[in-house]
Short mmCIF file of C-alpha atoms and ligand atoms in Angstrom, two decimals:
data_model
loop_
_atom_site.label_atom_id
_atom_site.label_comp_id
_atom_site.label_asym_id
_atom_site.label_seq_id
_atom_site.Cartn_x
_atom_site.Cartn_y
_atom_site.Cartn_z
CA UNK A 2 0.00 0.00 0.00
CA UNK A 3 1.18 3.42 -0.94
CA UNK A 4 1.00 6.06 1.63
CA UNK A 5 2.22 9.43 2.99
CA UNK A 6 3.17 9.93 6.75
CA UNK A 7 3.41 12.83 8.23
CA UNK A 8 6.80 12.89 10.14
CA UNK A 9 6.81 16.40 11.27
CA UNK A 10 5.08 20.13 10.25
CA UNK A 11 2.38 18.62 11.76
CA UNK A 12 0.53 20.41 14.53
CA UNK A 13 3.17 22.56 14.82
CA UNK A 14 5.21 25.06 12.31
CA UNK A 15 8.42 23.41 12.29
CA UNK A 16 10.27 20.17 11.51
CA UNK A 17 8.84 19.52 7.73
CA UNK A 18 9.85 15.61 6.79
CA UNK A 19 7.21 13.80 4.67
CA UNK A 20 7.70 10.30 3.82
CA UNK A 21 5.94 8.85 0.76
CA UNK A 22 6.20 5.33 0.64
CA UNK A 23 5.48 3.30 -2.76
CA UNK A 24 6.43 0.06 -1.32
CA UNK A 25 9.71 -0.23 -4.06
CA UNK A 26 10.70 3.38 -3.13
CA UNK A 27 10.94 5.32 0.30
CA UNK A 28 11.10 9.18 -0.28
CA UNK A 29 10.92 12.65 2.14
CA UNK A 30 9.99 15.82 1.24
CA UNK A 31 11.98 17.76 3.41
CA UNK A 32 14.08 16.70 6.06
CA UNK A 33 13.36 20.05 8.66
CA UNK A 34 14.22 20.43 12.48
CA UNK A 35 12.07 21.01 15.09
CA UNK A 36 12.13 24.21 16.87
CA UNK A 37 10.20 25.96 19.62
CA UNK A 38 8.59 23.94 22.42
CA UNK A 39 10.79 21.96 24.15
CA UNK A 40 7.93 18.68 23.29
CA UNK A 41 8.52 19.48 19.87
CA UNK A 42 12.72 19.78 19.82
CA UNK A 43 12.83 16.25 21.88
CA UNK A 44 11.68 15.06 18.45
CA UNK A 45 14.33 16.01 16.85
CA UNK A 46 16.49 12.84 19.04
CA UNK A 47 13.73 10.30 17.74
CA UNK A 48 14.94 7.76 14.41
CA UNK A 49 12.80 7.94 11.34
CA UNK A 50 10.29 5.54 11.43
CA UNK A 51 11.81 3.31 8.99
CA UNK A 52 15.59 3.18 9.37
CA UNK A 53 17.00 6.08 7.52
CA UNK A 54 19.48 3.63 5.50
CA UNK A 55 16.33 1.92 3.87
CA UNK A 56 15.08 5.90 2.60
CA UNK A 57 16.34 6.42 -1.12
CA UNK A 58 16.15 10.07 -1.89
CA UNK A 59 15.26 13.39 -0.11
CA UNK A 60 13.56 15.97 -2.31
CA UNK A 61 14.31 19.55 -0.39
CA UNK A 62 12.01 22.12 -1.43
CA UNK A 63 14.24 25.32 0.51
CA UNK A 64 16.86 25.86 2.76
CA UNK A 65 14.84 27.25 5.82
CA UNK A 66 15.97 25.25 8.71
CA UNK A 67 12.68 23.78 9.42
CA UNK A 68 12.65 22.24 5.94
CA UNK A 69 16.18 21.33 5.88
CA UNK A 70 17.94 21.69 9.00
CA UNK A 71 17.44 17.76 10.06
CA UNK A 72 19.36 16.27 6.83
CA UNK A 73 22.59 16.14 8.54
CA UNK A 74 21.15 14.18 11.48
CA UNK A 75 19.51 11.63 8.85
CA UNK A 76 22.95 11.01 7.32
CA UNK A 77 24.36 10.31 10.67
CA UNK A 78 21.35 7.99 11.21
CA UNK A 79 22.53 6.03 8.15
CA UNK A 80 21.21 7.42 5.42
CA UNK A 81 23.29 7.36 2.22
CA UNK A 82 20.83 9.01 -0.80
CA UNK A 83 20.93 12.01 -2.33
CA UNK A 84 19.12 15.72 -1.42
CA UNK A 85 17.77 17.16 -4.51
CA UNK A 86 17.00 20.78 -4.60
CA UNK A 87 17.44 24.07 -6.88
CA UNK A 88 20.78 25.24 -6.89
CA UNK A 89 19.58 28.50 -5.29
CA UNK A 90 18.64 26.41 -2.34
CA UNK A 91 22.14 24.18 -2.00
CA UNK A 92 23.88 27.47 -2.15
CA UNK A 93 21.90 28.37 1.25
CA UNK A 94 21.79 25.09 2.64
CA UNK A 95 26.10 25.78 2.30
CA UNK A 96 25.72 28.17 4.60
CA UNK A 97 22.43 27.28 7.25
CA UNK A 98 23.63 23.88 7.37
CA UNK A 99 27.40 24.21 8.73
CA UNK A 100 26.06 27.39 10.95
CA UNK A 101 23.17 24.59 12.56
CA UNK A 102 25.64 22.08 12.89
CA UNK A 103 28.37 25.35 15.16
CA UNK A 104 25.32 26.48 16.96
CA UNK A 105 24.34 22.57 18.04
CA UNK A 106 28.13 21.99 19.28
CA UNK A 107 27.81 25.39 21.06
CA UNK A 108 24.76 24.86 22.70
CA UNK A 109 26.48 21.10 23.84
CA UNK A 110 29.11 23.01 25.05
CA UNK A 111 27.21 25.54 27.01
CA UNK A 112 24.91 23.11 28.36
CA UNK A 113 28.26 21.24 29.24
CA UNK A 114 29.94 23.85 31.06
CA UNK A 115 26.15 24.78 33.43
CA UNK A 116 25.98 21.33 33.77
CA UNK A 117 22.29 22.33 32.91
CA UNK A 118 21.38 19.09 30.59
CA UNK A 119 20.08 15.94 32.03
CA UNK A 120 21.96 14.67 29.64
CA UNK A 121 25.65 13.97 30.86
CA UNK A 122 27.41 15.01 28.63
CA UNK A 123 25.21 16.50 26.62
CA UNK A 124 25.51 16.12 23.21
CA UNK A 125 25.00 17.94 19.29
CA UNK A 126 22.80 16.64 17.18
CA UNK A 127 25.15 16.75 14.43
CA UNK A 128 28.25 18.81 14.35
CA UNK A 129 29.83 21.67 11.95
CA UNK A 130 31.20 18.63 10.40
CA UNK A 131 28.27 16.62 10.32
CA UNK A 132 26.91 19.10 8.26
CA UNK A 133 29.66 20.01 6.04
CA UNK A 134 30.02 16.27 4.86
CA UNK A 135 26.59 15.73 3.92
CA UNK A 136 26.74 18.54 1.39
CA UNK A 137 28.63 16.85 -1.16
CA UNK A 138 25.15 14.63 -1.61
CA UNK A 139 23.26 17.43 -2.75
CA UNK A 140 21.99 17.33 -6.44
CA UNK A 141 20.89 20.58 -8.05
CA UNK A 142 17.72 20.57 -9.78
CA UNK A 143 16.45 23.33 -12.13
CA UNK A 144 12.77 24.45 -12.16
CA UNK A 145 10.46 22.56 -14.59
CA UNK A 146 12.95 19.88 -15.19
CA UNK A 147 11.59 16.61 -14.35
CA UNK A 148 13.67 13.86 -12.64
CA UNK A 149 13.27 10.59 -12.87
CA UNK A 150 14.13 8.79 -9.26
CA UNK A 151 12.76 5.42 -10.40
CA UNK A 152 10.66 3.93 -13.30
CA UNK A 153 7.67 4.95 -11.48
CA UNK A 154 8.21 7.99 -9.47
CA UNK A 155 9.23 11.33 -10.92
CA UNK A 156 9.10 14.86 -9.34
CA UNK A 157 10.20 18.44 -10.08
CA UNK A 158 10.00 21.88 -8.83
CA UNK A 159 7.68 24.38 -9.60
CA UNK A 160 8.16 28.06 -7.86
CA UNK A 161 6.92 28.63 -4.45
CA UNK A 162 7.72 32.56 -3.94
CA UNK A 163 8.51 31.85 -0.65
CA UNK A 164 12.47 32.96 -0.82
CA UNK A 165 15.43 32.73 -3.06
CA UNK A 166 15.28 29.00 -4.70
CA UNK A 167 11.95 27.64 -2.95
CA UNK A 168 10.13 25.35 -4.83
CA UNK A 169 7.06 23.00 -4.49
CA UNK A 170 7.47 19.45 -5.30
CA UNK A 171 5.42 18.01 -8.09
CA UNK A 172 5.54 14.23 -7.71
CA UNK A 173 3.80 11.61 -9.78
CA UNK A 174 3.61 7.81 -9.14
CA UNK A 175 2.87 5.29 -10.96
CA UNK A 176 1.65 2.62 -8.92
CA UNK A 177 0.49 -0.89 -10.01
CA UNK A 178 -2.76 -0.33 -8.95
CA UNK A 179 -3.37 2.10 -12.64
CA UNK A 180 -3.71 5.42 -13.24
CA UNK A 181 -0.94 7.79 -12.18
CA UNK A 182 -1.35 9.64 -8.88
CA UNK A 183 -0.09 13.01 -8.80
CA UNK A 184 1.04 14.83 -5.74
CA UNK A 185 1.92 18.22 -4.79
CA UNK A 186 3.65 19.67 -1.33
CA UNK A 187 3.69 22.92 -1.50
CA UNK A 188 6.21 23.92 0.51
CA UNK A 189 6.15 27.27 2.31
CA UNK A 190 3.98 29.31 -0.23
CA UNK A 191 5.12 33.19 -1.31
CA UNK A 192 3.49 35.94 -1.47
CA UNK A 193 0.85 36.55 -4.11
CA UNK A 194 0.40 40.47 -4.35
CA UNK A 195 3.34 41.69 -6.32
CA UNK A 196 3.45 45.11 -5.26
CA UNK A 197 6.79 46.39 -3.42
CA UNK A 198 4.25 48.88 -1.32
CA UNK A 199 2.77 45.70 1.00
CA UNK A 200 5.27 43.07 0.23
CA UNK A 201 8.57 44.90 0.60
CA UNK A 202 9.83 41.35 1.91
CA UNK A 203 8.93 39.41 -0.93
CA UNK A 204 12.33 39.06 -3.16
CA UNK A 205 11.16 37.34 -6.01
CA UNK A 206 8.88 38.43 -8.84
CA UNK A 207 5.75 36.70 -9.37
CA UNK A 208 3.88 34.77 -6.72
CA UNK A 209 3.15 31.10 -6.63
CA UNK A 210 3.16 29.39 -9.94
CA UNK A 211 -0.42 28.95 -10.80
CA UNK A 212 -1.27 25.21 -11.11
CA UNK A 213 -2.51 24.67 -14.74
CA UNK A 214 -3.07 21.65 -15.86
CA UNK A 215 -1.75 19.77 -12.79
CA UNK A 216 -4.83 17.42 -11.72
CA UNK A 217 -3.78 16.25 -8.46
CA UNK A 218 -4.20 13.91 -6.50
CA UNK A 219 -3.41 15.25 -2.90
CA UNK A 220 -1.83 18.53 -2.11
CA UNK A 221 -0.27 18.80 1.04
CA UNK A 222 -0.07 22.50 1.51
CA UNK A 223 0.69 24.93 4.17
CA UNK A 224 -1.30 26.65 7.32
CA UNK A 225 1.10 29.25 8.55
CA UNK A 226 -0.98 32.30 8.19
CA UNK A 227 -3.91 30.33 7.93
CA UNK A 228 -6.03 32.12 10.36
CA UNK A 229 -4.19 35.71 9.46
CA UNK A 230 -4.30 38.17 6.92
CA UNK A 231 -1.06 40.54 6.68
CA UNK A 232 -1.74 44.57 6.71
CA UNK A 233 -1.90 46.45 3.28
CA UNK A 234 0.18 49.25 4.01
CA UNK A 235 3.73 50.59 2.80
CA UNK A 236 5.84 48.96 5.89
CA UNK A 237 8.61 51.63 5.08
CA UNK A 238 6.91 54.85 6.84
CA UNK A 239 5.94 52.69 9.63
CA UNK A 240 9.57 51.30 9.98
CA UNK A 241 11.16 54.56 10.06
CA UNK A 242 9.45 55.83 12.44
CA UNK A 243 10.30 53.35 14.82
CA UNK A 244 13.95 53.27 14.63
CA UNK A 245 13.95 57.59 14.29
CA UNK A 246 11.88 57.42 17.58
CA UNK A 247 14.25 54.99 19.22
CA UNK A 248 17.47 57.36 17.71
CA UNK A 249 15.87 60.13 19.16
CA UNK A 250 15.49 58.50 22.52
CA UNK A 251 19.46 57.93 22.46
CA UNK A 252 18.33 53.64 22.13
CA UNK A 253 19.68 50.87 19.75
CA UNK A 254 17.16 48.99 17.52
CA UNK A 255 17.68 45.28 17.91
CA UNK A 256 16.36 43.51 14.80
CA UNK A 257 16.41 39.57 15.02
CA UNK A 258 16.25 38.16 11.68
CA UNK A 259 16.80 35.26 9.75
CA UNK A 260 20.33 35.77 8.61
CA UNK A 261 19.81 33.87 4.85
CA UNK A 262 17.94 36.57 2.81
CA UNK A 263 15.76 38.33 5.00
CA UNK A 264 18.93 40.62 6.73
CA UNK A 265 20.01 41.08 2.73
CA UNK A 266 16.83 42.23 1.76
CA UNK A 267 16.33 44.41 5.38
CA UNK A 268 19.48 45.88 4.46
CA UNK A 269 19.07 46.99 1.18
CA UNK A 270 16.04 48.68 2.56
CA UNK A 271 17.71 50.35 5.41
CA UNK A 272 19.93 51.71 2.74
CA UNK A 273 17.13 53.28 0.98
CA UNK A 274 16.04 54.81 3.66
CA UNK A 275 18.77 56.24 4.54
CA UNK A 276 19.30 57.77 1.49
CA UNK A 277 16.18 59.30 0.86
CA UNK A 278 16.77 61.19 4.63
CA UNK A 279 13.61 58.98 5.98
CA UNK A 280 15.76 57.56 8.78
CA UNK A 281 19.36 59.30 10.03
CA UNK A 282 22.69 58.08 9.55
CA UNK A 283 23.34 55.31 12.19
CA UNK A 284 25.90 52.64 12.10
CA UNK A 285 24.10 49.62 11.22
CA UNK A 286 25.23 46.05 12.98
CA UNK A 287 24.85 43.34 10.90
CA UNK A 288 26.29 40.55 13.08
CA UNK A 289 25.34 37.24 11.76
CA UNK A 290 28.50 35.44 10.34
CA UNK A 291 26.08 33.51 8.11
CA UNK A 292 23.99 36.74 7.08
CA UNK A 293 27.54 37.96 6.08
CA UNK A 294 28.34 34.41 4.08
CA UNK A 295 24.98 34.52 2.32
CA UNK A 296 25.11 37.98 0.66
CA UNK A 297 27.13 36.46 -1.85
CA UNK A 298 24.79 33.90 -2.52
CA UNK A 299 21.75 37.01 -2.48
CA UNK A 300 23.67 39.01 -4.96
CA UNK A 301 24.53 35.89 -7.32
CA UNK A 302 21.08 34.67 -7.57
CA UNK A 303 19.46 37.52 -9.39
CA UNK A 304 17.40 35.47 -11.51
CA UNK A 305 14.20 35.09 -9.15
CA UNK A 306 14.34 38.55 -8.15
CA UNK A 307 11.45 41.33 -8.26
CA UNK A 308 12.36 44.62 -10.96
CA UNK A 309 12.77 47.05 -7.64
CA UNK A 310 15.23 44.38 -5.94
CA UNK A 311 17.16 43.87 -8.77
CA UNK A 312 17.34 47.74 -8.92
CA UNK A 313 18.31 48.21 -5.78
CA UNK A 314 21.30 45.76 -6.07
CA UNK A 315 22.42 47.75 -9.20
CA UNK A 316 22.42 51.05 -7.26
CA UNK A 317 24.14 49.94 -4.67
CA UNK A 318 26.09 47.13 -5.11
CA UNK A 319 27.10 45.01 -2.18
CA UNK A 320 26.25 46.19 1.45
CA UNK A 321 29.46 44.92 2.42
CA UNK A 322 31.12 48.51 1.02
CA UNK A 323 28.64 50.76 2.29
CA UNK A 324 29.81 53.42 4.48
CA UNK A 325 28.49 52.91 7.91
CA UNK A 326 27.15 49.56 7.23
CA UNK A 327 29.57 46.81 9.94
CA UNK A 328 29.84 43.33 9.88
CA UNK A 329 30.93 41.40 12.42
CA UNK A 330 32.60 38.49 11.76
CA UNK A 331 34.27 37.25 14.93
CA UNK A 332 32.97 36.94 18.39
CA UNK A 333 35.52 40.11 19.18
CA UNK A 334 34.06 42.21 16.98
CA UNK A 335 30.51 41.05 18.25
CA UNK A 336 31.19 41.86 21.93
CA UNK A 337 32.57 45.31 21.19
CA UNK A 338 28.79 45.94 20.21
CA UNK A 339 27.92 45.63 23.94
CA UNK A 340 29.90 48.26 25.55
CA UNK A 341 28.71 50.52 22.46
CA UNK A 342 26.38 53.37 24.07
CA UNK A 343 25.12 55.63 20.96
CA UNK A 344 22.42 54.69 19.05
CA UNK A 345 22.16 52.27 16.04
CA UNK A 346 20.59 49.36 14.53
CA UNK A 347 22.00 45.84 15.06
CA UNK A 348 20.37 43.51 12.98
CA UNK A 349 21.37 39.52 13.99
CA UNK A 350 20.01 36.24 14.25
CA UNK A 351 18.77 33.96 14.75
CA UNK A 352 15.33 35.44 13.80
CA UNK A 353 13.16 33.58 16.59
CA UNK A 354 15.39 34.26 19.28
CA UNK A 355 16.16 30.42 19.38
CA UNK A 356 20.04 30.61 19.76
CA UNK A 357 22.98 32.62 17.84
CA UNK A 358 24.37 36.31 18.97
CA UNK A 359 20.55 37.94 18.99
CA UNK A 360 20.70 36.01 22.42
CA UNK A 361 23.66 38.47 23.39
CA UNK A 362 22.34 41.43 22.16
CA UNK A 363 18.99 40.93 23.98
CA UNK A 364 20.47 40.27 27.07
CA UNK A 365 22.50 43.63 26.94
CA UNK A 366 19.39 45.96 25.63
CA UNK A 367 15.47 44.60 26.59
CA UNK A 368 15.91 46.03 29.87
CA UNK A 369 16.76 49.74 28.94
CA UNK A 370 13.08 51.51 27.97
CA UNK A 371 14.74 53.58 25.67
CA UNK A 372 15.76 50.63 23.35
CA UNK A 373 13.17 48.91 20.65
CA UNK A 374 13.18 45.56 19.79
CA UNK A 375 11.63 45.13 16.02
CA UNK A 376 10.46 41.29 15.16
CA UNK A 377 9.72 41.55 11.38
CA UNK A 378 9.05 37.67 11.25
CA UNK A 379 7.09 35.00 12.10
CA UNK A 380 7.59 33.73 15.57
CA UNK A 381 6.84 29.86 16.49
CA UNK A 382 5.10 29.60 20.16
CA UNK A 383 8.11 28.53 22.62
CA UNK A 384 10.30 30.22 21.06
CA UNK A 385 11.73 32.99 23.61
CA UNK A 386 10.84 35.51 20.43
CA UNK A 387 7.33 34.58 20.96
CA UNK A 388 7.36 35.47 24.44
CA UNK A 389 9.00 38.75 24.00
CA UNK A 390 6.54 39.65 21.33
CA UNK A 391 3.81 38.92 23.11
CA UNK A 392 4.32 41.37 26.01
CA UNK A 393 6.22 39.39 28.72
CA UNK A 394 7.51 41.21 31.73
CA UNK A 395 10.75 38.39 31.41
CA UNK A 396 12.24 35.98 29.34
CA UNK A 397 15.00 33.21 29.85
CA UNK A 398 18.37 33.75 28.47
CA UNK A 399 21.76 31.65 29.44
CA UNK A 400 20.07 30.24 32.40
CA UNK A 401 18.64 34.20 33.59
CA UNK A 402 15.47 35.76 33.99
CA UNK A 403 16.09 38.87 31.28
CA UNK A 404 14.17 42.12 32.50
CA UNK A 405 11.59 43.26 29.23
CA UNK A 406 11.59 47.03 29.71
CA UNK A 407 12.61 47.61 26.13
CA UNK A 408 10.21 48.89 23.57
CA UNK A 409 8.47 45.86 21.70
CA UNK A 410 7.80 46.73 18.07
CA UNK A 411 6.29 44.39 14.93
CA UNK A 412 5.89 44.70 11.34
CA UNK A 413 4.29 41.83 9.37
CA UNK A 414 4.49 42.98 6.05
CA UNK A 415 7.90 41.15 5.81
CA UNK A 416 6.48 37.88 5.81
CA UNK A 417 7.13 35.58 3.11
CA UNK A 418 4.08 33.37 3.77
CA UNK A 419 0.57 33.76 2.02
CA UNK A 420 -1.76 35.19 3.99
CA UNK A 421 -5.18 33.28 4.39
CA UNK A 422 -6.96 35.58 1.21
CA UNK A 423 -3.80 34.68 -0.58
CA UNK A 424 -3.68 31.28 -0.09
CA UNK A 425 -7.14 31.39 -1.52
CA UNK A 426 -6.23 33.42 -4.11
CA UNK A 427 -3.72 30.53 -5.00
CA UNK A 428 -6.07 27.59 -4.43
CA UNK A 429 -8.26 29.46 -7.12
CA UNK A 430 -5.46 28.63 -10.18
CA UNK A 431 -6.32 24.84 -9.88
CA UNK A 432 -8.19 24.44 -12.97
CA UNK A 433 -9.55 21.09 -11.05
CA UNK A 434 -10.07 20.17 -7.41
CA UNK A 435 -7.27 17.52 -5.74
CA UNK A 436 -9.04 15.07 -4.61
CA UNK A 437 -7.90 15.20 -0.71
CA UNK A 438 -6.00 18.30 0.61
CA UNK A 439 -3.34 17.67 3.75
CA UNK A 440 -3.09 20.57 5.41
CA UNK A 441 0.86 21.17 7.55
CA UNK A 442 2.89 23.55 8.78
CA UNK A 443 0.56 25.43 10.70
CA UNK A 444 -0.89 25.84 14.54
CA UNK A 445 -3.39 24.14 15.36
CA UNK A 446 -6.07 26.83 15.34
CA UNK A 447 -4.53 27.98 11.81
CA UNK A 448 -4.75 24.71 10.39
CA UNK A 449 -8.67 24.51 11.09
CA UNK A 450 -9.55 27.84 10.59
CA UNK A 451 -7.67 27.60 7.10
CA UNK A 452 -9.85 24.20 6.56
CA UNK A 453 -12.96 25.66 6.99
CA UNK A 454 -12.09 28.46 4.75
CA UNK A 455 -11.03 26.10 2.20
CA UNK A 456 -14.47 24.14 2.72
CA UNK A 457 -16.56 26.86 2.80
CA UNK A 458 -14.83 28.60 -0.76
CA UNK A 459 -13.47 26.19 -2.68
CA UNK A 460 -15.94 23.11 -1.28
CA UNK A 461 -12.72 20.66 -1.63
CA UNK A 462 -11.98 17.69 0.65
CA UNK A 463 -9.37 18.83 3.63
CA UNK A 464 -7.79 16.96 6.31
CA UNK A 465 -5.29 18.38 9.01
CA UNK A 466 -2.16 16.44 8.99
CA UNK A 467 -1.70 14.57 12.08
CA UNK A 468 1.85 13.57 13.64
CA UNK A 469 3.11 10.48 12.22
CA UNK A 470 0.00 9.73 10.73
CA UNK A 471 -0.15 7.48 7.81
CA UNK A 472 -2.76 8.40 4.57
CA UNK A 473 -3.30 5.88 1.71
CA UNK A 474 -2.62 7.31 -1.40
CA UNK A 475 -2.80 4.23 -3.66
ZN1 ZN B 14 10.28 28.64 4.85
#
């Protein structure tokens, strides 16, 4: 029997790994980590449910680390396939993976050194190493170029909009049974609207690639945003007025970000404003070794890019020549931003305030009033983001209870997830119904709120993927 289990992304946000299993072949779509709750991140120590030397291929479709960031651990487990993804995507994965793989050691070590693990010693998941090795198994894939992984199962990618080389994974089967089944994962869908105004996030051009003549059997789709709908509004005014408040004050803006893509894009924005005199001239931080690695990558990769961002990159060229514009490679150079007093903008990661030098930052500015902490992404419940966003008096760094006296400041409009009308908007360029529509990556109350919208417009079939649950697709 033929069937799809849902190994992670389900229930929660994080740790995307679907296993299709054909019976002759054993295939994930994704191989993510688990972040957030501590219920969740145990999972991340659990095997596959098959052994992972009987899985033959992982199809990747983007190098978020909730899509990718458990491949190392797989190959430790035994596997020995390949990961096939765009060549945007292994570019990133170059960078996220290796960073994971330093942040799990330090963590180890940390833990280690506290003696705060009931785990003795406490251990990585996989190391810098770990992830550096498994690299060299990572086949690039072009979009719209189907690949063959056996006689009877092919996939490829279509674009997801989501960020720089995301795909969705078009699979079809052809099982003994008869007709072909055709599958789709979506991925983490993009942004539909393609105006720079109220996506100023969104880096590449179009939105999701409408889906033509793709009858499909089952869609397994995203719920992020399923129960949200982003504001309309130019995010620009609202974000200089935040960090020329703060300036004025004599604080620092603290920006956690994701360091692959959305710092490059944040910069070259920050830049702009500057320039047009909308925000003044302060020394911007950007201290994310990877966010520093991957600008290379964001200024290669011009193909998937919107008109404005491509502009923007010709005007300016790389942010690592700007005038006034630091990056801080070594922990040295990080710590001297501590003992800084004037005002500025440090942007760092890692975005959900689940590890890297953000940590360090925070600790030194949430409990001075006159400092503004601006989240400008999504933030996964547990995560100690989360709690600062949502108006905590305290959070827990480095075994401390962190004082939250700082300004707390959002701006959606940087998401790179589809928005509940959007995902509509998408579901509406099926030119026929899937038959049965998984929905993932999404909390629970987003995942049921997005089903019922589904129901209600498009009157299709939807389930919410459960954990490790097992659907027939023969
Ligand atoms: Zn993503």
């Amino acid at each position: 029997m033929a069937y799809i289990q849902f190994l992670g992304a389900a229930g929660t946000v994080t740790g995307s790994k679907h296993l299709i299993n054909t019976g002759d072949l054993q295939v994930l779509v994704d191989c993510g980590m688990f972040q957030g709750k501590k219920e969740w991140r145990e999972r991340n120590w659990q095997d596959t449910p098959i052994p992972a030397k009987d899985i033959d291929a992982v199809v990747l479709t983007h190098a978020h680390l909730d899509h990718c960031g458990w491949i190392p651990r797989l190959y430790k487990a035994g596997y020995t396939g390949k990961v096939y993804a765009t060549p945007a995507t292994i570019d990133l994965c170059g960078v996220v993976l290796p960073d994971s793989g330093h942040l799990q050691e330090e963590d180890a070590e940390f833990h280690n050194k506290q003696k705060s693990s009931k785990h003795d010693p406490a251990l990585p998941l996989y190391t810098l190493e770990d992830a550096q090795d498994c690299l060299k198994n990572f086949v690039p894939v072009a979009f719209h170029t189907p690949t063959q992984l056996s006689p009877k199962f092919s996939f490829q990618f279509v674009h997801a909009a989501h960020i720089l080389g995301s795909g969705m994974a078009e699979i079809t089967i052809q099982l003994d049974s008869g007709a072909p089944r055709k599958l789709l994962f979506s991925g983490d869908i993009g942004r539909m609207r393609d105006s720079e105004a109220t996506t100023p996030g969104k880096v590449v051009r179009t939105g999701p690639e409408a889906v033509a003549d793709q009858a499909s059997s089952v869609l397994v789709m995203e719920s992020t945003y399923g129960n949200r709908q982003h504001p309309k509004e130019d995010a620009r005014p609202e974000l200089a007025k935040i960090i020329s408040d703060t300036v004025k004050r004599g604080g620092t803006v603290v920006i956690p970000a994701f360091a692959v893509e959305r710092t490059q894009k944040l910069l070259f924005i920050l830049k702009q404003l500057m320039e047009d005199g909308q925000i003044p001239h302060v020394p911007v931080h950007t201290d994310s070794p990877m966010a520093i690695k991957a600008i290379d990558i964001f200024l290669k990769h011009t193909e998937e890019y919107s008109p404005e961002t491509k502009e923007l990159i010709a005007k300016y060229g790389s942010p690592l020549k700007w005038p006034g514009f630091y990056f801080d490679q070594t922990q040295d150079d990080s710590k001297k931003i501590n003992s800084m007093k004037y005002p500025m903008i440090i942007v760092s990661s890692s975005g959900m305030v689940t590890g890297g030098r953000v940590m360090h930052h925070l600790m030194h500015r949430l409990s001075d009033p006159k400092n503004t902490v601006l989240f400008i992404g999504f933030q996964a419940p547990g995560t100690r983001g989360f709690t600062i966003k949502s108006g905590a008096h305290s959070v827990r760094m480095f075994n401390q209870d962190v004082q939250i006296r700082a300004q707390i400041a959002t701006i959606e409009q940087f998401s790179d997830h589809a928005d509940t009308p959007e995902l509509l908007e998408w579901l509406h360029t099926f030119q026929k119904a899937p038959g049965v529509t998984y929905l993932v990556h999404g909390e629970p109350s987003a995942a049921s709120l997005l089903k019922a919208a589904i129901e209600k417009e498009m009157k299709w079939h939807v389930e919410i993927a459960q954990w490790m649950e097992k659907v027939d697709i023969a």
